[in-house]
mmCIF file of C-alpha atoms in Angstrom:
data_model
loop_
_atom_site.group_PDB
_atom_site.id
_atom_site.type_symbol
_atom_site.label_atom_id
_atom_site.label_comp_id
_atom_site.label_asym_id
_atom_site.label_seq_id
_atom_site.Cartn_x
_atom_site.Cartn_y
_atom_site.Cartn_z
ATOM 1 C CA UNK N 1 13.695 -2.171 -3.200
ATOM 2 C CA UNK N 2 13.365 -3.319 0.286
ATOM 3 C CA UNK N 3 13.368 -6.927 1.180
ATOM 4 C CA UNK N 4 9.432 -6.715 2.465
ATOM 5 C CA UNK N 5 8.306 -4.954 -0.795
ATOM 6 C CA UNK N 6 10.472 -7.809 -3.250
ATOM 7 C CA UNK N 7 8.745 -10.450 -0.728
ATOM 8 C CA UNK N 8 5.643 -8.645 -1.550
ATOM 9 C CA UNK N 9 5.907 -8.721 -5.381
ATOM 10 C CA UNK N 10 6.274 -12.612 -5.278
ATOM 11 C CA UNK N 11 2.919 -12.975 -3.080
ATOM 12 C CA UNK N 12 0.855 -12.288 -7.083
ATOM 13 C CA UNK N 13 -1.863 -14.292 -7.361
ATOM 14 C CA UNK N 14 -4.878 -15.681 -5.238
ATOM 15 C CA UNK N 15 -7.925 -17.708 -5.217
ATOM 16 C CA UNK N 16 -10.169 -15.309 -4.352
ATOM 17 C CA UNK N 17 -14.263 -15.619 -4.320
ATOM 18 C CA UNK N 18 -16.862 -13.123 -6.099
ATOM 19 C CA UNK N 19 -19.472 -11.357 -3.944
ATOM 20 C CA UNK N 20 -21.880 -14.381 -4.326
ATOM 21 C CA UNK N 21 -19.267 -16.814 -3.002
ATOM 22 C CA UNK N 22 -18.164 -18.834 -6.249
ATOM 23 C CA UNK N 23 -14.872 -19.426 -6.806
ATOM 24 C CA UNK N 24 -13.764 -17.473 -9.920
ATOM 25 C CA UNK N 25 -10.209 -17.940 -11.536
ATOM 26 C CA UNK N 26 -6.672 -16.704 -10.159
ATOM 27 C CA UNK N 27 -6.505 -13.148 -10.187
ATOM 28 C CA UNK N 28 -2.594 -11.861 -11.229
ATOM 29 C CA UNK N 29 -1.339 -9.744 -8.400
ATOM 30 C CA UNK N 30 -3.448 -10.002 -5.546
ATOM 31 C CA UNK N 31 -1.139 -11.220 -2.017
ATOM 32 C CA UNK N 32 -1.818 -14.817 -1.474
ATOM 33 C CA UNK N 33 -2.020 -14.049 2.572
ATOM 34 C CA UNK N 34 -5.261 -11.699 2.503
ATOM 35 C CA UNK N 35 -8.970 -12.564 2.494
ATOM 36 C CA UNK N 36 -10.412 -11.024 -0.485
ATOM 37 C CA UNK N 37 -14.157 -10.735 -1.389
ATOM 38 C CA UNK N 38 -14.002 -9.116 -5.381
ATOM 39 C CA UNK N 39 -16.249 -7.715 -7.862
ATOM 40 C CA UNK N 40 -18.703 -6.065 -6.098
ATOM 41 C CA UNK N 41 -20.982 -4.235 -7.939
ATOM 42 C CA UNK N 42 -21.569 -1.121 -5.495
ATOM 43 C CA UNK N 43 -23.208 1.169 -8.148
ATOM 44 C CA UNK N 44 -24.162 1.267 -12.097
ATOM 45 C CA UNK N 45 -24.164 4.131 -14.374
ATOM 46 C CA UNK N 46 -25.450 3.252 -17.569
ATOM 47 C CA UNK N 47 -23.250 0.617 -18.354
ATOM 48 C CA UNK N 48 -20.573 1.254 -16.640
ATOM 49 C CA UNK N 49 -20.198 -0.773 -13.423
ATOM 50 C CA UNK N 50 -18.629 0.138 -10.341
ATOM 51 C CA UNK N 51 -16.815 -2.166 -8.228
ATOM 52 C CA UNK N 52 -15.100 -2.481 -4.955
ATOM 53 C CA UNK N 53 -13.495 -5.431 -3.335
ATOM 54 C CA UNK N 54 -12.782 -6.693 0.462
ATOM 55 C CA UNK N 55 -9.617 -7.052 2.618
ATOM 56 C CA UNK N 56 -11.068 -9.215 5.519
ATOM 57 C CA UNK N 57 -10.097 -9.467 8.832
ATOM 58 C CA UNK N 58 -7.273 -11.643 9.490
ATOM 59 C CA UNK N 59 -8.407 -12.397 12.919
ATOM 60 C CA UNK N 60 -11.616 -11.762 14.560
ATOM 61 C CA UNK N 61 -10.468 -9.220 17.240
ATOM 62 C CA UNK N 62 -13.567 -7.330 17.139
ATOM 63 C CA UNK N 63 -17.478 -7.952 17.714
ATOM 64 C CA UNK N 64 -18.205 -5.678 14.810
ATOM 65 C CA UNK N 65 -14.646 -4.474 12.553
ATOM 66 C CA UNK N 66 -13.708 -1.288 12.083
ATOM 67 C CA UNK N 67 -13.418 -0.724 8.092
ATOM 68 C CA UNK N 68 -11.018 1.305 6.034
ATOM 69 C CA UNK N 69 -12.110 2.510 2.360
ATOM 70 C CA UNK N 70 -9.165 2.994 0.385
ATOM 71 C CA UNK N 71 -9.335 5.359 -2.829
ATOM 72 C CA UNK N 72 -6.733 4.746 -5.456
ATOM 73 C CA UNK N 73 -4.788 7.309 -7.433
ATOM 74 C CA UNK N 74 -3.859 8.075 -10.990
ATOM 75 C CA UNK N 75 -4.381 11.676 -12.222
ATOM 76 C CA UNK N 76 -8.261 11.560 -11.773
ATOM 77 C CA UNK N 77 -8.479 9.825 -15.212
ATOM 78 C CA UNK N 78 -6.691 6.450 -14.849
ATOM 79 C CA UNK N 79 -6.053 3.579 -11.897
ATOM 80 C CA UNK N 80 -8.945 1.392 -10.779
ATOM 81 C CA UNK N 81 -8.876 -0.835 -7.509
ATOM 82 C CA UNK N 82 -5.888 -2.859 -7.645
ATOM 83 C CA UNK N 83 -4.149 0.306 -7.085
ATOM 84 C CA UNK N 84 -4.363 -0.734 -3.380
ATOM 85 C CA UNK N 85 -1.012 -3.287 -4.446
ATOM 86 C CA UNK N 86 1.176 -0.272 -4.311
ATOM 87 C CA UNK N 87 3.867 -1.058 -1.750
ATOM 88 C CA UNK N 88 3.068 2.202 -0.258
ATOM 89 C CA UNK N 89 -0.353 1.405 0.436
ATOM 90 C CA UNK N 90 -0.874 -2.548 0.752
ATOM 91 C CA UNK N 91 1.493 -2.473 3.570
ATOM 92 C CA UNK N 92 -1.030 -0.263 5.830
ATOM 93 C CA UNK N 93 -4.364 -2.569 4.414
ATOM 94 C CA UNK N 94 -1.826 -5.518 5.366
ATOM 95 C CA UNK N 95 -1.198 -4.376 9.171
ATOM 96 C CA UNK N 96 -4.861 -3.162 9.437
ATOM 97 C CA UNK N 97 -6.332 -6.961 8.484
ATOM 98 C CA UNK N 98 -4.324 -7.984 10.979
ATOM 99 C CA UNK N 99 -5.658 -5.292 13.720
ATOM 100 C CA UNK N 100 -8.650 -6.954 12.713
ATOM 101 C CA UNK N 101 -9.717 -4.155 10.821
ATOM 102 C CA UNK N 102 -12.032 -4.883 7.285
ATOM 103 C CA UNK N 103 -10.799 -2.548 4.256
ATOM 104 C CA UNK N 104 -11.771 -1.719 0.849
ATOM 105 C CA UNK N 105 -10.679 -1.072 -2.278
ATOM 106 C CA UNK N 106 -13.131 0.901 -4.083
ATOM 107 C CA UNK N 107 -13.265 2.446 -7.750
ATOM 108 C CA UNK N 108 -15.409 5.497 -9.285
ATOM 109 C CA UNK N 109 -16.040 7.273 -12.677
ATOM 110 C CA UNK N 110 -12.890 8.340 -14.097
ATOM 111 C CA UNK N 111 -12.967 11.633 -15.542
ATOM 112 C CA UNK N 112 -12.855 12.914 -18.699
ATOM 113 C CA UNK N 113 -14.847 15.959 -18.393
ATOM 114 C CA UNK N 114 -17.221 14.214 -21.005
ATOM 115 C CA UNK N 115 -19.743 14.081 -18.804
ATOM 116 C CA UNK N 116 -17.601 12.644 -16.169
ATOM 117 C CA UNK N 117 -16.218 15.203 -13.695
ATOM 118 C CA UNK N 118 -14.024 15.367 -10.533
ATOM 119 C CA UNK N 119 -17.571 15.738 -8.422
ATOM 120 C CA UNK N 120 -18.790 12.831 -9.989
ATOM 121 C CA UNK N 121 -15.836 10.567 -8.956
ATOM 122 C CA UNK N 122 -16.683 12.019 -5.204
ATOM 123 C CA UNK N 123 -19.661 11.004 -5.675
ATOM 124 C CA UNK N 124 -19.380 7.709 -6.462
ATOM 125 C CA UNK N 125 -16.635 7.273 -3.492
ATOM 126 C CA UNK N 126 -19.820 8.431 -1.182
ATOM 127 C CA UNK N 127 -22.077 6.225 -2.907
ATOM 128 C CA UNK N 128 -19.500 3.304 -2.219
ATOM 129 C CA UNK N 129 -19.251 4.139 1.496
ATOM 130 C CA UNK N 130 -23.114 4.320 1.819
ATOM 131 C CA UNK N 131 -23.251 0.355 0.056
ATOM 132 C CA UNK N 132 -21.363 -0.338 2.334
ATOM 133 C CA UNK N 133 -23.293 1.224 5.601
ATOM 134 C CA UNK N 134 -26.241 -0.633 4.000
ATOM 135 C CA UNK N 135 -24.358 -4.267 3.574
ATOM 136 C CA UNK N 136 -22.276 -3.568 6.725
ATOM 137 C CA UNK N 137 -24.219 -6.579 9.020
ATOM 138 C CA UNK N 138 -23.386 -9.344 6.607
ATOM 139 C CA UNK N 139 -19.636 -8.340 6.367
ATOM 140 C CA UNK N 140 -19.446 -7.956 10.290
ATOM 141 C CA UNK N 141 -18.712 -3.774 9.805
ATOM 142 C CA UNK N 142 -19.019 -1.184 12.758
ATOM 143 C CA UNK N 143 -20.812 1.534 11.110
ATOM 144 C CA UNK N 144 -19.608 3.966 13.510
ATOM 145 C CA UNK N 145 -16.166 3.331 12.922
ATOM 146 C CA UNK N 146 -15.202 4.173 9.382
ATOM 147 C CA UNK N 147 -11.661 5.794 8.529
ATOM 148 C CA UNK N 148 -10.410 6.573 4.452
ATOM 149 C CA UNK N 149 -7.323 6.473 3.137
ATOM 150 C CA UNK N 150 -6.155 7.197 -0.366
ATOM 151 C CA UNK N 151 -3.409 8.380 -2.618
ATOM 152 C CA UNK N 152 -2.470 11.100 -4.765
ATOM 153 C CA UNK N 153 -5.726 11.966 -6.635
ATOM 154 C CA UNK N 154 -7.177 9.362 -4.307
ATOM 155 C CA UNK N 155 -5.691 11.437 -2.109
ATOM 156 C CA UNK N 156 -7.932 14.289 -3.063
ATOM 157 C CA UNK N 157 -10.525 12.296 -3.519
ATOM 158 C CA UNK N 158 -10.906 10.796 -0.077
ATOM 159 C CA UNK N 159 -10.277 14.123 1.948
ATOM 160 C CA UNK N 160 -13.347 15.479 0.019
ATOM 161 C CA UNK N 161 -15.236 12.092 0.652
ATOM 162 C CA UNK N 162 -14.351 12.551 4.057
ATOM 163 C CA UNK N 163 -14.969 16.666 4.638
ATOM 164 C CA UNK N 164 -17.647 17.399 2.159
ATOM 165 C CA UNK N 165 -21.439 17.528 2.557
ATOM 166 C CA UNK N 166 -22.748 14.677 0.645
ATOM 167 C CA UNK N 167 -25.510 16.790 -1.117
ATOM 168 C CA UNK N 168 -23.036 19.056 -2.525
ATOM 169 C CA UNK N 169 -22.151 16.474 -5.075
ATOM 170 C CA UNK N 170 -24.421 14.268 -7.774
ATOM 171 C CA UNK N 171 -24.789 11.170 -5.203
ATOM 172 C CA UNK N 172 -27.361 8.726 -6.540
ATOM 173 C CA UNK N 173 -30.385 8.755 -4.725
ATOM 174 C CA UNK N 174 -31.358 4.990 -5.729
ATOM 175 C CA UNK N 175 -28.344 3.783 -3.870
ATOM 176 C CA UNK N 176 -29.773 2.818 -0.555
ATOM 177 C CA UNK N 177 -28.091 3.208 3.034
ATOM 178 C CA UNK N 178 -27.140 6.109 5.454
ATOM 179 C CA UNK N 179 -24.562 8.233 5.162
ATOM 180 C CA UNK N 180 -21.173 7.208 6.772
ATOM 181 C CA UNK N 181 -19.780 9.199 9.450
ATOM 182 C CA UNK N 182 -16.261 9.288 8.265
ATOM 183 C CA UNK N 183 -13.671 9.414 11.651
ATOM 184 C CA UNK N 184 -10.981 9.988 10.380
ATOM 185 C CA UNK N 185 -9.217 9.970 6.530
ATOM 186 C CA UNK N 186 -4.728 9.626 6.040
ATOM 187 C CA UNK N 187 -4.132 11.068 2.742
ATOM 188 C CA UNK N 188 -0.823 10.196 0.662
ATOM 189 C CA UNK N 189 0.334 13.365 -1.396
ATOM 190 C CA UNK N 190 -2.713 14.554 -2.095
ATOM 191 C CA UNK N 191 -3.745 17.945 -3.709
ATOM 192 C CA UNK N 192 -5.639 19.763 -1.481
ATOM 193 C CA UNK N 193 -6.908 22.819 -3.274
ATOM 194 C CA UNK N 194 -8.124 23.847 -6.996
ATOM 195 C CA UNK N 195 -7.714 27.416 -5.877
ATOM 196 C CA UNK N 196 -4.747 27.873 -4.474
ATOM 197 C CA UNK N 197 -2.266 28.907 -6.864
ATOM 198 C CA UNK N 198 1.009 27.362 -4.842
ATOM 199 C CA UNK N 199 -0.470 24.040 -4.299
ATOM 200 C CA UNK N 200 -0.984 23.509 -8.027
ATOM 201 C CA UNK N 201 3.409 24.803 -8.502
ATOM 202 C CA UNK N 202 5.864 22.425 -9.993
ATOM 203 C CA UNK N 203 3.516 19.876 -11.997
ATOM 204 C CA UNK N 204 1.280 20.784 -14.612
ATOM 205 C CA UNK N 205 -1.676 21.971 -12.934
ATOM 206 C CA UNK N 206 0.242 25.049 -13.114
ATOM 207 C CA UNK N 207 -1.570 24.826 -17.144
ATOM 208 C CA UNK N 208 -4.960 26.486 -16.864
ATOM 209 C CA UNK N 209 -6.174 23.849 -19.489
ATOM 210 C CA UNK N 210 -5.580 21.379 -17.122
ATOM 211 C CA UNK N 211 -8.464 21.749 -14.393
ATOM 212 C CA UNK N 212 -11.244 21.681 -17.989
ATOM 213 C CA UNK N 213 -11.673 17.705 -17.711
ATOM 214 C CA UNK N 214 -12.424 17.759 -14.174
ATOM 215 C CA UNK N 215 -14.333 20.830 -13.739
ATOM 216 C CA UNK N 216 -16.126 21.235 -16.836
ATOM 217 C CA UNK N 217 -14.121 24.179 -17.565
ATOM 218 C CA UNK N 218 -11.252 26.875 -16.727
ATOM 219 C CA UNK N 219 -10.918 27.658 -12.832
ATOM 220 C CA UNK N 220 -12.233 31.269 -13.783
ATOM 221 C CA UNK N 221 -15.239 29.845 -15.027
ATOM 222 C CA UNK N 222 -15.981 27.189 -12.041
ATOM 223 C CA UNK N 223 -14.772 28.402 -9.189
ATOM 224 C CA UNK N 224 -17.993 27.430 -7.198
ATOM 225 C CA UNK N 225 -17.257 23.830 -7.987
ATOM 226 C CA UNK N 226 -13.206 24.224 -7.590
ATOM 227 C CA UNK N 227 -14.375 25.245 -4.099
ATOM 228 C CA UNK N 228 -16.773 22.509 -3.048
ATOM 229 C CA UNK N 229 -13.712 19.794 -4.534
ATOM 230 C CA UNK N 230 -10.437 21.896 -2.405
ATOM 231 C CA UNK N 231 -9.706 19.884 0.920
ATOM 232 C CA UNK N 232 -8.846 23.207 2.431
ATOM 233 C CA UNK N 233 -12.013 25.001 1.772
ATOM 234 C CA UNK N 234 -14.177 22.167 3.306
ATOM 235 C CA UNK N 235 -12.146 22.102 6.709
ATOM 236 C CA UNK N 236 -14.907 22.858 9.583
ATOM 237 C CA UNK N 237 -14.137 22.546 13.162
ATOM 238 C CA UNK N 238 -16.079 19.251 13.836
ATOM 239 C CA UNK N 239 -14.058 17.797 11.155
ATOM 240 C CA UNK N 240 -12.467 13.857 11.123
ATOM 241 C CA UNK N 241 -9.235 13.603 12.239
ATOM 242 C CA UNK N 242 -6.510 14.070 9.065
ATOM 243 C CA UNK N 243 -3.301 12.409 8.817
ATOM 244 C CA UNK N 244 -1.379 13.555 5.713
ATOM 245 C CA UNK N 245 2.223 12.417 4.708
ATOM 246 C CA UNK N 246 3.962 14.036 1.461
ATOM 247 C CA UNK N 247 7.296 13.754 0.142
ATOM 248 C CA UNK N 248 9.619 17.293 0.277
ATOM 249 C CA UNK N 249 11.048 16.323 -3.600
ATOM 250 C CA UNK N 250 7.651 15.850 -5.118
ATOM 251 C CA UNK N 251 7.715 16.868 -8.552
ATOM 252 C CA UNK N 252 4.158 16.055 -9.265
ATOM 253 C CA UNK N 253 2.405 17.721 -6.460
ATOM 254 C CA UNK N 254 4.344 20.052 -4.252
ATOM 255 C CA UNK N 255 4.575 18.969 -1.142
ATOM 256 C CA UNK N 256 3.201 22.546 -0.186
ATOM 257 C CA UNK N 257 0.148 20.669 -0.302
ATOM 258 C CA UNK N 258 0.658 18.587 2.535
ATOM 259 C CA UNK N 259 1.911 22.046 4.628
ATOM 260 C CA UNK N 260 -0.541 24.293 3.130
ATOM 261 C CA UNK N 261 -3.385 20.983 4.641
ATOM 262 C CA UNK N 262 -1.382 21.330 8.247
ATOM 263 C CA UNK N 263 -1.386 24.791 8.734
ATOM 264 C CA UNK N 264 -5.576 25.236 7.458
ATOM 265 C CA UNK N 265 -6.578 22.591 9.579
ATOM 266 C CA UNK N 266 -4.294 23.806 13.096
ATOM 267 C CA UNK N 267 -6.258 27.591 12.145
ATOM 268 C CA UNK N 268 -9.668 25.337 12.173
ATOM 269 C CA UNK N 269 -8.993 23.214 15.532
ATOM 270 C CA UNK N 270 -8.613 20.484 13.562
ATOM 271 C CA UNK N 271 -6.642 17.312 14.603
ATOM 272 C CA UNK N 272 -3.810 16.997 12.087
ATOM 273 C CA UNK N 273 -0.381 14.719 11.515
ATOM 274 C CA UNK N 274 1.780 15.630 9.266
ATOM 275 C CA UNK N 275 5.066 13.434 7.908
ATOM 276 C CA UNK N 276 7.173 15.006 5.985
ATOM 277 C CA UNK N 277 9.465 12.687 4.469
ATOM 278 C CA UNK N 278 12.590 14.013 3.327
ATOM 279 C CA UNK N 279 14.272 13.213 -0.640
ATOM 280 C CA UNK N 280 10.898 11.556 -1.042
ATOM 281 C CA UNK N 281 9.339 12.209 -4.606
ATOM 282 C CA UNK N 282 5.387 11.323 -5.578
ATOM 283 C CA UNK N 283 4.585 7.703 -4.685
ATOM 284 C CA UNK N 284 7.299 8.100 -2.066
ATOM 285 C CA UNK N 285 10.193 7.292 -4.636
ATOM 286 C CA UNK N 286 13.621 7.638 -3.632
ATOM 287 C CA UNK N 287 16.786 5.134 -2.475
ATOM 288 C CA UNK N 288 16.777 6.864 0.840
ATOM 289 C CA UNK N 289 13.959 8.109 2.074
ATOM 290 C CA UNK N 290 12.984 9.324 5.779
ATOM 291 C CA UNK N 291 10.816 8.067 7.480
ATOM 292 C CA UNK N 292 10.512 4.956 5.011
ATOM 293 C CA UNK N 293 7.468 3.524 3.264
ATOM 294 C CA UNK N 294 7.412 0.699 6.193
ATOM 295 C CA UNK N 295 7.807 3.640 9.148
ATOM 296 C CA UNK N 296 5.220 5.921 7.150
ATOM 297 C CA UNK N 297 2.643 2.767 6.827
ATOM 298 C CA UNK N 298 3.350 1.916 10.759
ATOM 299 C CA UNK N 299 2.439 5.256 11.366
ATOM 300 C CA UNK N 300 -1.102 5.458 9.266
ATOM 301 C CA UNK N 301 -1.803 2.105 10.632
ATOM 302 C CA UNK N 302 -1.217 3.658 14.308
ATOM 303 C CA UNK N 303 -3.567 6.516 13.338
ATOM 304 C CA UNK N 304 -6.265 4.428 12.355
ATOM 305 C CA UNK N 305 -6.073 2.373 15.102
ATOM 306 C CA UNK N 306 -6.133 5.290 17.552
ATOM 307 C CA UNK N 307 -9.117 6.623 15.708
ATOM 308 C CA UNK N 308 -11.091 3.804 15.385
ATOM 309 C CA UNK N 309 -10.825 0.928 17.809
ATOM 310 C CA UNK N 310 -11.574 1.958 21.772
ATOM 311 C CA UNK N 311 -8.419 2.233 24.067
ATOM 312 C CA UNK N 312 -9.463 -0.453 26.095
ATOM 313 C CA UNK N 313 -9.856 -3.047 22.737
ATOM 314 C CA UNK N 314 -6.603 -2.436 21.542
#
């Protein structure tokens, strides 16, 4: 482990404040040097509640701050927001905060295909960025600059956030606030299609069984909604800018993905950077990696910045 990531793991625990304000007790794991805002209730289903919390800016470099929304990982049925303290992905919310950037760490239905299906989780990822339109003014967000990021099945789940028509998915109409205009989304091994055949090699999507708890059924039998929740098949010309970054000895999901993302949106027009890094596997494991988790985060944090904050504020 690298001497930032073991400094990283000893930065656990935080006095951080609800949404109200009140100070609520420690909270194991969360970096001692952020500005967190937790437990926010963005949306209710029954009784489940949804919540997302706030990375504030660690200096005010901005009249309004850009904001990130990052969407966590874990097979589509596991994970909730403090997913974000992966070393892979708390370095990038780290150097953002400090670009002056606000983030968020937000968390949706996981699915079971009991009701709860993959279009429901992108749902609830849209209904957390249009909360957050709405409460932008009292959090000091610039609605026109809004970038996500996520990892593996957050992965997925933030390109289609990102590149899919919000009324093509169960969005709750009671949630007030306008629909974001997403900039740009940097995706972290994600799977990028339901229907094609060698992005779902080497892992066990490669089962048929596998795609019935998040769409409802076999492929064969859903392919409309397979469509409307592949990356690829949502690419339009006008779309946000992509970065992507896979590893090549990905065992989980190929790193095809990543390629197969590259190639779709170059044929579209679409602005795309691709790292490859090389003896990487999912979660960028390895001894000796390249580029590194530190050079892959400086290089997401880049992207955003270049996407979201005007040349002549940087």
């Amino acid at each position: 482990m690298k001497p930032f990531h073991i400094l990283l793991t000893l930065l656990l625990s935080t006095q951080i404040t609800n949404a109200a304000g009140k100070n609520r007790e420690a909270v194991p794991r969360l970096p001692a040097d952020l500005k967190i805002v937790d437990n926010i209730v963005f949306k209710q289903v029954g009784e489940k509640k949804l919540e997302l919390m706030l990375f504030q800016p660690l200096a005010k470099k901005h009249d309004k701050s850009p904001l990130v929304v990052y969407i966590h990982g874990g097979g589509w049925g596991g994970g909730d927001r403090y997913k974000v303290l992966r070393p892979d992905v708390i370095g990038v919310i780290r150097s953002l905060n400090q670009e002056g950037f606000t983030c968020a760490s937000i968390e949706y239905r996981l699915v079971d295909g009991k009701p709860t299906l993959a279009s429901d989780a992108v749902a609830d990822c849209k209904d957390a960025l249009r909360f957050l339109m709405k409460h932008a003014p009292e959090h000091g967000i610039d609605t026109e600059r809004i970038g996500t990021f996520g990892s593996s099945a957050g992965g997925h789940l933030t390109l289609v956030t990102a590149l899919g028509k919000d009324s093509d998915y169960p969005c709750d109409p009671t949630i007030e606030g306008p629909a974001a205009r997403v900039r740009c989304v940097a995706a972290f091994y994600p799977l990028v299609s339901f229907v094609d055949a060698e992005c779902m090699k080497g892992g066990n999507f490669e089962r048929p069984q596998r795609m019935i708890p998040l769409l409802g059924g076999l492929l064969v039998e859903k392919r409309e909604l397979a469509l409307k929740l592949s990356p690829i098949e949502l690419l339009r010309a006008d779309s946000p800018d992509i970065l992507v970054a896979h590893g090549d000895a990905d065992k989980v999901l190929s790193v095809h993905n990543a390629t197969a993302l590259r190639d779709a949106a170059q044929a579209k027009g679409v602005p795309i950077e691709c790292i490859i890094s090389k003896g990487a596997g999912h979660g960028f494991s390895g001894d000796a990696i390249s580029p590194t988790i530190a050079e892959i985060d400086r290089q997401t944090t880049a992207f955003f910045v270049k996407h979201l904050v005007p040349p002549a504020a940087r």
